[in-house]
PDB file of C-alpha atoms in Angstrom:
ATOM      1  CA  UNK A 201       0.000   0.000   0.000  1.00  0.00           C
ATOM      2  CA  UNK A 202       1.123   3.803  -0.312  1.00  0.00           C
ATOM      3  CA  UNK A 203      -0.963   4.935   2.296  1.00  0.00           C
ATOM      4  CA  UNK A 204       0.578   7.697   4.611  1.00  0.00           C
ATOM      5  CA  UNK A 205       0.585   6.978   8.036  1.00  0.00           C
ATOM      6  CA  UNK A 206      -0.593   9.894  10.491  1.00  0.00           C
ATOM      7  CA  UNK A 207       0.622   9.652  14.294  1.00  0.00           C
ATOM      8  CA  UNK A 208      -1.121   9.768  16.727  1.00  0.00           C
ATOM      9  CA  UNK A 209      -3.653   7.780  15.570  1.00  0.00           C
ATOM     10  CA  UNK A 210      -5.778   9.789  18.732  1.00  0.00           C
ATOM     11  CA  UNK A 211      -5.416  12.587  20.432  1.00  0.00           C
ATOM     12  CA  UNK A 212      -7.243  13.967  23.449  1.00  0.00           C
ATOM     13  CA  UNK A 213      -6.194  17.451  24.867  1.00  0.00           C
ATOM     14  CA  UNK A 214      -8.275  20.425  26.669  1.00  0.00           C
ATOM     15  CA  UNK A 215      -9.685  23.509  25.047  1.00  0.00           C
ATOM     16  CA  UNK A 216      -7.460  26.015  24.925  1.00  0.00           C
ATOM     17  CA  UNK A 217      -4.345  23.553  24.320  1.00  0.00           C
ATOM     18  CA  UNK A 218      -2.368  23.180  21.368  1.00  0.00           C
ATOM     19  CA  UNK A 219      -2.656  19.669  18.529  1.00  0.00           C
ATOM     20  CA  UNK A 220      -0.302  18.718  16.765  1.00  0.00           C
ATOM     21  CA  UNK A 221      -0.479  15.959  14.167  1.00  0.00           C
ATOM     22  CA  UNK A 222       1.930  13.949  11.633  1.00  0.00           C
ATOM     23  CA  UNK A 223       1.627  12.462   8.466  1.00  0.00           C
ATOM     24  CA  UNK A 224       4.412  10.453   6.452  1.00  0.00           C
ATOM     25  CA  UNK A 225       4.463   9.078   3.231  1.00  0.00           C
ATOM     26  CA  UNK A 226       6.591   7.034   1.206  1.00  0.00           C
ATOM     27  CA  UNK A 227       6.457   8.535  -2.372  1.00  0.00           C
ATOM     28  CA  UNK A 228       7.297  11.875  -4.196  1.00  0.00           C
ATOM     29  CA  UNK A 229       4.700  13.784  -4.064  1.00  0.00           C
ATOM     30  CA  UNK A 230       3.709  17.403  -5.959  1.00  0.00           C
ATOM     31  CA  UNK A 231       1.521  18.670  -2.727  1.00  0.00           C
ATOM     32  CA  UNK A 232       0.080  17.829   0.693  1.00  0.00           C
ATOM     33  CA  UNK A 233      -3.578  18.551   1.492  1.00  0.00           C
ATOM     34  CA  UNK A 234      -4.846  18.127   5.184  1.00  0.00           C
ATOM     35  CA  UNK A 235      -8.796  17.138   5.002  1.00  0.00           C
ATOM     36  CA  UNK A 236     -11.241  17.164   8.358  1.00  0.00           C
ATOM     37  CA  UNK A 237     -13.705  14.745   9.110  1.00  0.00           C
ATOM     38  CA  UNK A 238     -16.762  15.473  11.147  1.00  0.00           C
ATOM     39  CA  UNK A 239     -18.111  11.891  12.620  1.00  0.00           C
ATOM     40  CA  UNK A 240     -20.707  10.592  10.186  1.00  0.00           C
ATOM     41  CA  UNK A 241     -19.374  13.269   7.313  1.00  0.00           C
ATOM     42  CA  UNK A 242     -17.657  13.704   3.928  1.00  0.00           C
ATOM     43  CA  UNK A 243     -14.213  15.513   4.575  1.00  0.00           C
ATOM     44  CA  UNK A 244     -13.416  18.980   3.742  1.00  0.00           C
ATOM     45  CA  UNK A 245     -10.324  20.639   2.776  1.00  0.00           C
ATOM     46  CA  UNK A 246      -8.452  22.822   5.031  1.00  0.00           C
ATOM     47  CA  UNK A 247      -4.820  23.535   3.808  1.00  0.00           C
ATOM     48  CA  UNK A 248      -2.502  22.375   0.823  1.00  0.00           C
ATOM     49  CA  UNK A 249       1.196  22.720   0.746  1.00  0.00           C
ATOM     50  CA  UNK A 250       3.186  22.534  -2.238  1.00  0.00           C
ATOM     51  CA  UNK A 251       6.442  20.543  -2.303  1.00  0.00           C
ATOM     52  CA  UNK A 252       8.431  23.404  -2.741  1.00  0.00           C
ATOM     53  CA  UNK A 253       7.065  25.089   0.695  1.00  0.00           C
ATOM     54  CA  UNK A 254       7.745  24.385   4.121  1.00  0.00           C
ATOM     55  CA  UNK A 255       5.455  25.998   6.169  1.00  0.00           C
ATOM     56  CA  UNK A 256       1.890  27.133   5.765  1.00  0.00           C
ATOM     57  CA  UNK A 257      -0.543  29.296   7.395  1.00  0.00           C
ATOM     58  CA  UNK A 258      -4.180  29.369   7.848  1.00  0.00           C
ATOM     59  CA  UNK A 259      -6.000  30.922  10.673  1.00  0.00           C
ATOM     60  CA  UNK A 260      -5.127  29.005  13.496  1.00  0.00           C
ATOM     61  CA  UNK A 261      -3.622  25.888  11.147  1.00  0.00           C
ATOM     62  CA  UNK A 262       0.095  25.472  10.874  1.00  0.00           C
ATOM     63  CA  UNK A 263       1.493  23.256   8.618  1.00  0.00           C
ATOM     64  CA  UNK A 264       4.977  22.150   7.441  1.00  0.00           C
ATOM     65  CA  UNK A 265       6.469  19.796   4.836  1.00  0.00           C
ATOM     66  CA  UNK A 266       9.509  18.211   5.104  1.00  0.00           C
ATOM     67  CA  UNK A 267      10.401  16.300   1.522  1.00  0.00           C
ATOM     68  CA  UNK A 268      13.539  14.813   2.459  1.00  0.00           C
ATOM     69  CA  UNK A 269      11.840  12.613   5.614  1.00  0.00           C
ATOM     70  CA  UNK A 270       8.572  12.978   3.451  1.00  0.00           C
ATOM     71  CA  UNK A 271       6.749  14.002   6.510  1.00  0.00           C
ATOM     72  CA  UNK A 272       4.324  16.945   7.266  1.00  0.00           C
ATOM     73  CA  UNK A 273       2.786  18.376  10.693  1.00  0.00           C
ATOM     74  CA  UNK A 274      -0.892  19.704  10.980  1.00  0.00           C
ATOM     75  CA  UNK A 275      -0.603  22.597  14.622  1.00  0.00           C
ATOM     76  CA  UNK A 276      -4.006  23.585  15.141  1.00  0.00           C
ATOM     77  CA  UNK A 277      -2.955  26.438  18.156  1.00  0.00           C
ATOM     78  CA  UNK A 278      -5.683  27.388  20.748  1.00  0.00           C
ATOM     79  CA  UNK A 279      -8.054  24.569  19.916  1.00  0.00           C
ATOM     80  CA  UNK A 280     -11.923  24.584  20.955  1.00  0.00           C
ATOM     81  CA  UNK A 281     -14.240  21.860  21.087  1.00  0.00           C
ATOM     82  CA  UNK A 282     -15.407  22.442  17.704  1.00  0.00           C
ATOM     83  CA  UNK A 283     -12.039  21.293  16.354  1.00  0.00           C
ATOM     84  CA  UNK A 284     -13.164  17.499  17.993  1.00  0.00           C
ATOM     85  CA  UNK A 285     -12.988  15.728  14.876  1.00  0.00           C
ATOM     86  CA  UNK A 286     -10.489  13.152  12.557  1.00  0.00           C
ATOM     87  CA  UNK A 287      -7.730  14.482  10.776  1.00  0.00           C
ATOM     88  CA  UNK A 288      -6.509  13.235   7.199  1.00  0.00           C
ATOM     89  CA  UNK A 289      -3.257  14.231   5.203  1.00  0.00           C
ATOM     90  CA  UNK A 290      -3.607  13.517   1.400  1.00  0.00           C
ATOM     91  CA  UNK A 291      -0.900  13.376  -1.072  1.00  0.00           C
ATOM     92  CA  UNK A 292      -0.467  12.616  -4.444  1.00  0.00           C
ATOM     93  CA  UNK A 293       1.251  10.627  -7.011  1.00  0.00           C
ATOM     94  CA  UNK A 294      -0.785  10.001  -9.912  1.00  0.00           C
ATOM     95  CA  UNK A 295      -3.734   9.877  -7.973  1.00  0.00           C
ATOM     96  CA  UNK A 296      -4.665  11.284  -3.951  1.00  0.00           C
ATOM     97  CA  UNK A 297      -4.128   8.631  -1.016  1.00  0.00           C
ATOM     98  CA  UNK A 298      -5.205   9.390   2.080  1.00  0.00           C
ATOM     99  CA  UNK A 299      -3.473   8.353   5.265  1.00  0.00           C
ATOM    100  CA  UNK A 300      -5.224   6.744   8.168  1.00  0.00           C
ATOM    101  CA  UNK A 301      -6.205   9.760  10.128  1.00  0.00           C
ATOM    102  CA  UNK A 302      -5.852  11.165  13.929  1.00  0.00           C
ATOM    103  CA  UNK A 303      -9.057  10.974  15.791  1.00  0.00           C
ATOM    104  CA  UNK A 304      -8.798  14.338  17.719  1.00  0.00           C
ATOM    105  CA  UNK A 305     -11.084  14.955  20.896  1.00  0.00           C
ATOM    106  CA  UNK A 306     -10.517  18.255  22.325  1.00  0.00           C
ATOM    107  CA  UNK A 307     -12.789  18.891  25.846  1.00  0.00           C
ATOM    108  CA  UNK A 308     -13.939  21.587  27.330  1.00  0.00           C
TER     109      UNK A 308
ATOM    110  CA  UNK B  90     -25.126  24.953  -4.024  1.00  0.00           C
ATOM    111  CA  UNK B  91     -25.374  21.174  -4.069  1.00  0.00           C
ATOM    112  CA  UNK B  92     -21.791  20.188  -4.600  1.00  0.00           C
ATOM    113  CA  UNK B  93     -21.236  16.417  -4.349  1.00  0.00           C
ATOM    114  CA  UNK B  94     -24.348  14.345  -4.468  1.00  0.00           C
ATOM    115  CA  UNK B  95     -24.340  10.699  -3.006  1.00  0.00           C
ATOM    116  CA  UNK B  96     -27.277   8.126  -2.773  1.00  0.00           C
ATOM    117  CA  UNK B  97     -27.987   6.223  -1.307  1.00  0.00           C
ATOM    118  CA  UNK B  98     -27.239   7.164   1.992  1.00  0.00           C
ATOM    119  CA  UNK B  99     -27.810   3.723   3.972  1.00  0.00           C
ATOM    120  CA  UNK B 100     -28.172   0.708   2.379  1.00  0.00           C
ATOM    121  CA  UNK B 101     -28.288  -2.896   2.801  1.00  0.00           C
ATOM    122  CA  UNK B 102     -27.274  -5.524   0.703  1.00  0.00           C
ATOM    123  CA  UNK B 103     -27.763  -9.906   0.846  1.00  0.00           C
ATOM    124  CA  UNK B 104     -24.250 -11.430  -0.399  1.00  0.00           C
ATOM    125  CA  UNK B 105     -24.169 -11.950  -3.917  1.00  0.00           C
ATOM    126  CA  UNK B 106     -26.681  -8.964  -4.880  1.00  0.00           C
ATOM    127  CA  UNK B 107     -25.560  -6.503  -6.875  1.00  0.00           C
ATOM    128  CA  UNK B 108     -26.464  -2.491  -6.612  1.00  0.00           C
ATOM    129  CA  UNK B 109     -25.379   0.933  -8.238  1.00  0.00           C
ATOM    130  CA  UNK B 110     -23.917   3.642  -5.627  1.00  0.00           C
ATOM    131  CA  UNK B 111     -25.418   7.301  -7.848  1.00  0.00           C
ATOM    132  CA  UNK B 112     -22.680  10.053  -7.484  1.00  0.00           C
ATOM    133  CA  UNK B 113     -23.450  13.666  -9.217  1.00  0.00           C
ATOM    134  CA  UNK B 114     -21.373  17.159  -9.018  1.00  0.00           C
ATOM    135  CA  UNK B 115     -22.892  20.370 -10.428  1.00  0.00           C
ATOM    136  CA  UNK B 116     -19.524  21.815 -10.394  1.00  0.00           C
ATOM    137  CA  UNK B 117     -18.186  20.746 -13.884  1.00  0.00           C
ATOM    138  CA  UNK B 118     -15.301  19.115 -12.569  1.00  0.00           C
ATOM    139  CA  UNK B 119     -13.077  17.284 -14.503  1.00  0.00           C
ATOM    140  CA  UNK B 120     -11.812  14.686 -11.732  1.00  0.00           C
ATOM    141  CA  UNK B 121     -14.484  12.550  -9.859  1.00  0.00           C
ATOM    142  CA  UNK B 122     -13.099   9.504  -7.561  1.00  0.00           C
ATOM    143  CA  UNK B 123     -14.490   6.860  -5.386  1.00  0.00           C
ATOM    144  CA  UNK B 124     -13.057   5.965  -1.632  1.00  0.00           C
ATOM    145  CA  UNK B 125     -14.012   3.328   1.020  1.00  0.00           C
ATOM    146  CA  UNK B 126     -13.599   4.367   4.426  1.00  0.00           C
ATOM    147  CA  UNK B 127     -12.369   1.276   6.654  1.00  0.00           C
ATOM    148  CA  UNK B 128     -12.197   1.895  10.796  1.00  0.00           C
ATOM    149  CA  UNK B 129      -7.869   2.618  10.855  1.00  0.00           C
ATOM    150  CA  UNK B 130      -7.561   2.246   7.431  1.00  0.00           C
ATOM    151  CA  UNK B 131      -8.839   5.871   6.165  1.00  0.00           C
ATOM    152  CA  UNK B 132     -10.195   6.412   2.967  1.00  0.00           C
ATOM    153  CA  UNK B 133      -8.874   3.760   0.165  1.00  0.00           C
ATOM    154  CA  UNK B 134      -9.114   4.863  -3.539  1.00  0.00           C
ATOM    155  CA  UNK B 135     -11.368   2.539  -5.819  1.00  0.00           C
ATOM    156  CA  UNK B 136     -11.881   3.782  -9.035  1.00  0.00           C
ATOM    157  CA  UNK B 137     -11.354   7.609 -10.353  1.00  0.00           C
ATOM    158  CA  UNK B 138     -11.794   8.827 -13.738  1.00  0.00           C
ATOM    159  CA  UNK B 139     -10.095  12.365 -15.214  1.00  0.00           C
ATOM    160  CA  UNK B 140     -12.668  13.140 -18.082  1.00  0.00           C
ATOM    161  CA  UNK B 141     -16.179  11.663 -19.663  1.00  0.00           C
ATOM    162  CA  UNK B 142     -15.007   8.654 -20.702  1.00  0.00           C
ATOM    163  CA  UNK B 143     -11.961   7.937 -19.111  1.00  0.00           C
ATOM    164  CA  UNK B 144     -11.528   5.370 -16.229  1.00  0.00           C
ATOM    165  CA  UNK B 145      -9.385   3.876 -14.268  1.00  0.00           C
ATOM    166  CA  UNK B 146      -8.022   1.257 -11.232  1.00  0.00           C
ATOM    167  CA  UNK B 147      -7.061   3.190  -7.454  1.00  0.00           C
ATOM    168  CA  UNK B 148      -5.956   0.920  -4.876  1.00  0.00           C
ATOM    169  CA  UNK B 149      -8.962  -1.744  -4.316  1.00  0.00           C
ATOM    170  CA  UNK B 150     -10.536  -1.739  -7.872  1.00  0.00           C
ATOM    171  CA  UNK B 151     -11.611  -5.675  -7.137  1.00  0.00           C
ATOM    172  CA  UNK B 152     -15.376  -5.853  -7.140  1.00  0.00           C
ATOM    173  CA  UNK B 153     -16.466  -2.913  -8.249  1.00  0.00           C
ATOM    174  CA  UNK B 154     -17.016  -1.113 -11.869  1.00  0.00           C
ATOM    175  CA  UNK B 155     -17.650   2.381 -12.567  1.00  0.00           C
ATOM    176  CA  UNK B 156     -18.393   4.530 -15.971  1.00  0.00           C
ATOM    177  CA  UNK B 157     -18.324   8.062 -16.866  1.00  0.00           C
ATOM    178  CA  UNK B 158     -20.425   8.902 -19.173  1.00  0.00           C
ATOM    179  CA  UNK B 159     -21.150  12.575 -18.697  1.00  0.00           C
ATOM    180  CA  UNK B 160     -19.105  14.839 -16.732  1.00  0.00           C
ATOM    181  CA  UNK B 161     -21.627  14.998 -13.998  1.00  0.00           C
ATOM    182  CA  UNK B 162     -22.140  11.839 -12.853  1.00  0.00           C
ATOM    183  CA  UNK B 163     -19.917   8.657 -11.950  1.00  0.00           C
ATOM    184  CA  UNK B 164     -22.133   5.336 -10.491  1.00  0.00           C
ATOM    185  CA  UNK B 165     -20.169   2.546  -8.482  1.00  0.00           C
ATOM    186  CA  UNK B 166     -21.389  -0.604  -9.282  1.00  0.00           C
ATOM    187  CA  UNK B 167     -20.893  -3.619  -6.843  1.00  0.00           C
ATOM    188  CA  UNK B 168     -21.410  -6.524  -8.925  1.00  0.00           C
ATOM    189  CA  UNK B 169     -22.206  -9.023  -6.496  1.00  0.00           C
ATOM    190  CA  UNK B 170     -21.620  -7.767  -2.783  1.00  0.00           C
ATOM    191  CA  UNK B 171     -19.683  -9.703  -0.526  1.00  0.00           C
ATOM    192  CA  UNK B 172     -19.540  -9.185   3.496  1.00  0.00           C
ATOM    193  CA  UNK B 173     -16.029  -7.533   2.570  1.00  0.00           C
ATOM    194  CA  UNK B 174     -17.641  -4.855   0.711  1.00  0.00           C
ATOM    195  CA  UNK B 175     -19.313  -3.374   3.781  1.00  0.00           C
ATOM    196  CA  UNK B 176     -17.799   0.388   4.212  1.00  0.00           C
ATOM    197  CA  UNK B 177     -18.948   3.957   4.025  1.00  0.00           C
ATOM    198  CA  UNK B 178     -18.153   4.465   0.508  1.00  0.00           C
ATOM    199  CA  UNK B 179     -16.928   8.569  -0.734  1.00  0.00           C
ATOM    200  CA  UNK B 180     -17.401  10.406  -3.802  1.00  0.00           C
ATOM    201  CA  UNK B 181     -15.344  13.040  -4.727  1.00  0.00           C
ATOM    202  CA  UNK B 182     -14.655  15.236  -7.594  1.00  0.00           C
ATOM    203  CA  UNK B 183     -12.124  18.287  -7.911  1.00  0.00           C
ATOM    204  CA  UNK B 184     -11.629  20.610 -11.104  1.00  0.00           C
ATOM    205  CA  UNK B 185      -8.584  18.898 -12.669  1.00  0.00           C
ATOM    206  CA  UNK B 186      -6.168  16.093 -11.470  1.00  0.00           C
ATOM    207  CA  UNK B 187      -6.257  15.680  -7.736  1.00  0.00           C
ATOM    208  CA  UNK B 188      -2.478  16.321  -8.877  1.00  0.00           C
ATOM    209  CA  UNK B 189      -2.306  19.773  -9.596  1.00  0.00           C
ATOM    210  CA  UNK B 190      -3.348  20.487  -6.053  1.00  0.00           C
ATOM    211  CA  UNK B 191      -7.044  21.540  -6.348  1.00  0.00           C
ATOM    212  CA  UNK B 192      -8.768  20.820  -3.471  1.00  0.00           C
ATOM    213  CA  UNK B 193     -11.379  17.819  -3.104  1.00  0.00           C
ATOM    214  CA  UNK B 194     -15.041  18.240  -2.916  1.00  0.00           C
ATOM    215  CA  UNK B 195     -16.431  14.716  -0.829  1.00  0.00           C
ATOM    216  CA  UNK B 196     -19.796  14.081  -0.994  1.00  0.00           C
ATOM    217  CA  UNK B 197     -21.766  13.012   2.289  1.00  0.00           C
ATOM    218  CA  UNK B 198     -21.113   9.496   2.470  1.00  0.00           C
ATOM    219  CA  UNK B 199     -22.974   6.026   1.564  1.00  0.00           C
ATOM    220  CA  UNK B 200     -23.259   3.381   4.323  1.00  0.00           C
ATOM    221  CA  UNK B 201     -23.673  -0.206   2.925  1.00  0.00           C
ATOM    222  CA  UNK B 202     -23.771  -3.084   4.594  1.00  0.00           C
ATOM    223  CA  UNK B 203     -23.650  -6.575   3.072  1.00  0.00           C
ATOM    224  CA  UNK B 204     -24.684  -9.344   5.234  1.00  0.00           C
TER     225      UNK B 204
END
């Protein structure tokens, strides 16, 4: 398989605390996308990174790319209890994989 | 705005019955894909296709056909469900080539069960 592999798999932290997640992979890639997943919804797109950056901004999203250990970071700073939800990096080759996600619980 | 369009929603399925998964985008995108969504395995591509037309194999093709014959829609057929098959099943289309970095539109979500 060339699925990425995000770590943790879960994550529990209070409001207010930061979450940080990781995603490798094991091929070249042209970008990284980072996707959220609501329970018992589609996912929707929250940053891309292009292989030729190495860190991103978003609102309160951080996210950095590191080709050479083909790794990336999702930092989601001050989080709330809104941000309870699973987290998916997807890259691509020739087509998008997704990797297996971090389940992220963030209480208030 | 409809976006993504999935049905249907819940379904089940006896093994060895076959069944049609409807996917539609009002978006004219180019790119429409299907996933599976496994507990710990994340989503698993099964078919995509990059044009009207055009098809081809993702990662777990085995089982399942698909066709595009207009840009707006792109059915997953099962053609005789097996126990194995059971998953909540994605559609997604983006503009062009998941490639080029445009993001992906998912639709809601189909939850079959095959017993």
């Amino acid at each position: 398989s060339q699925q990425g592999e995000e770590d943790p798999q879960a994550l529990s932290i209070q409001e207010g605390e930061n979450a940080t997640m990781n995603c490798s992979y094991k091929t070249s890639i042209n970008n990284l996308q980072w996707y959220r997943q609501n329970s018992g919804r589609g996912l929707v797109h929250l940053i891309l990174i292009r292989s030729n950056e190495r860190e991103k901004h978003s609102g309160r999203l951080r996210v950095t790319l590191d080709t050479s250990k083909k790794s990336s970071s999702l930092l989601i700073t001050a989080s709330r209890a809104a941000d309870t939800a699973s987290y998916f990096c997807a890259y691509n080759n020739n087509d998008m994989r997704f990797g297996a996600g971090t389940r992220l619980t963030v209480k208030p | 705005n409809a976006g993504v369009t999935q049905t249907p929603k819940f379904q089940v399925l006896k093994t060895g019955q076959s069944m049609t998964l409807q996917c539609a985008q009002d978006m004219n995108h180019e790119y429409m894909s299907w996933y599976r969504q496994d507990p710990g395995m994340g989503l698993r591509l099964i078919h995509y296709s990059v044009g009207a037309g055009i098809t081809d194999q993702g990662e777990v093709p085995n089982g399942y056909n698909v066709s595009r014959s207009t840009t707006e829609d792109f059915p997953l057929r099962l053609l005789s469900a097996a126990p194995s098959q059971t998953s909540v099943y994605f559609c997604a289309s983006s503009y062009a080539l998941h490639s080029s970095g445009n993001t992906i539109y998912f639709g809601e979500g189909s939850w079959l069960t095959v017993v």
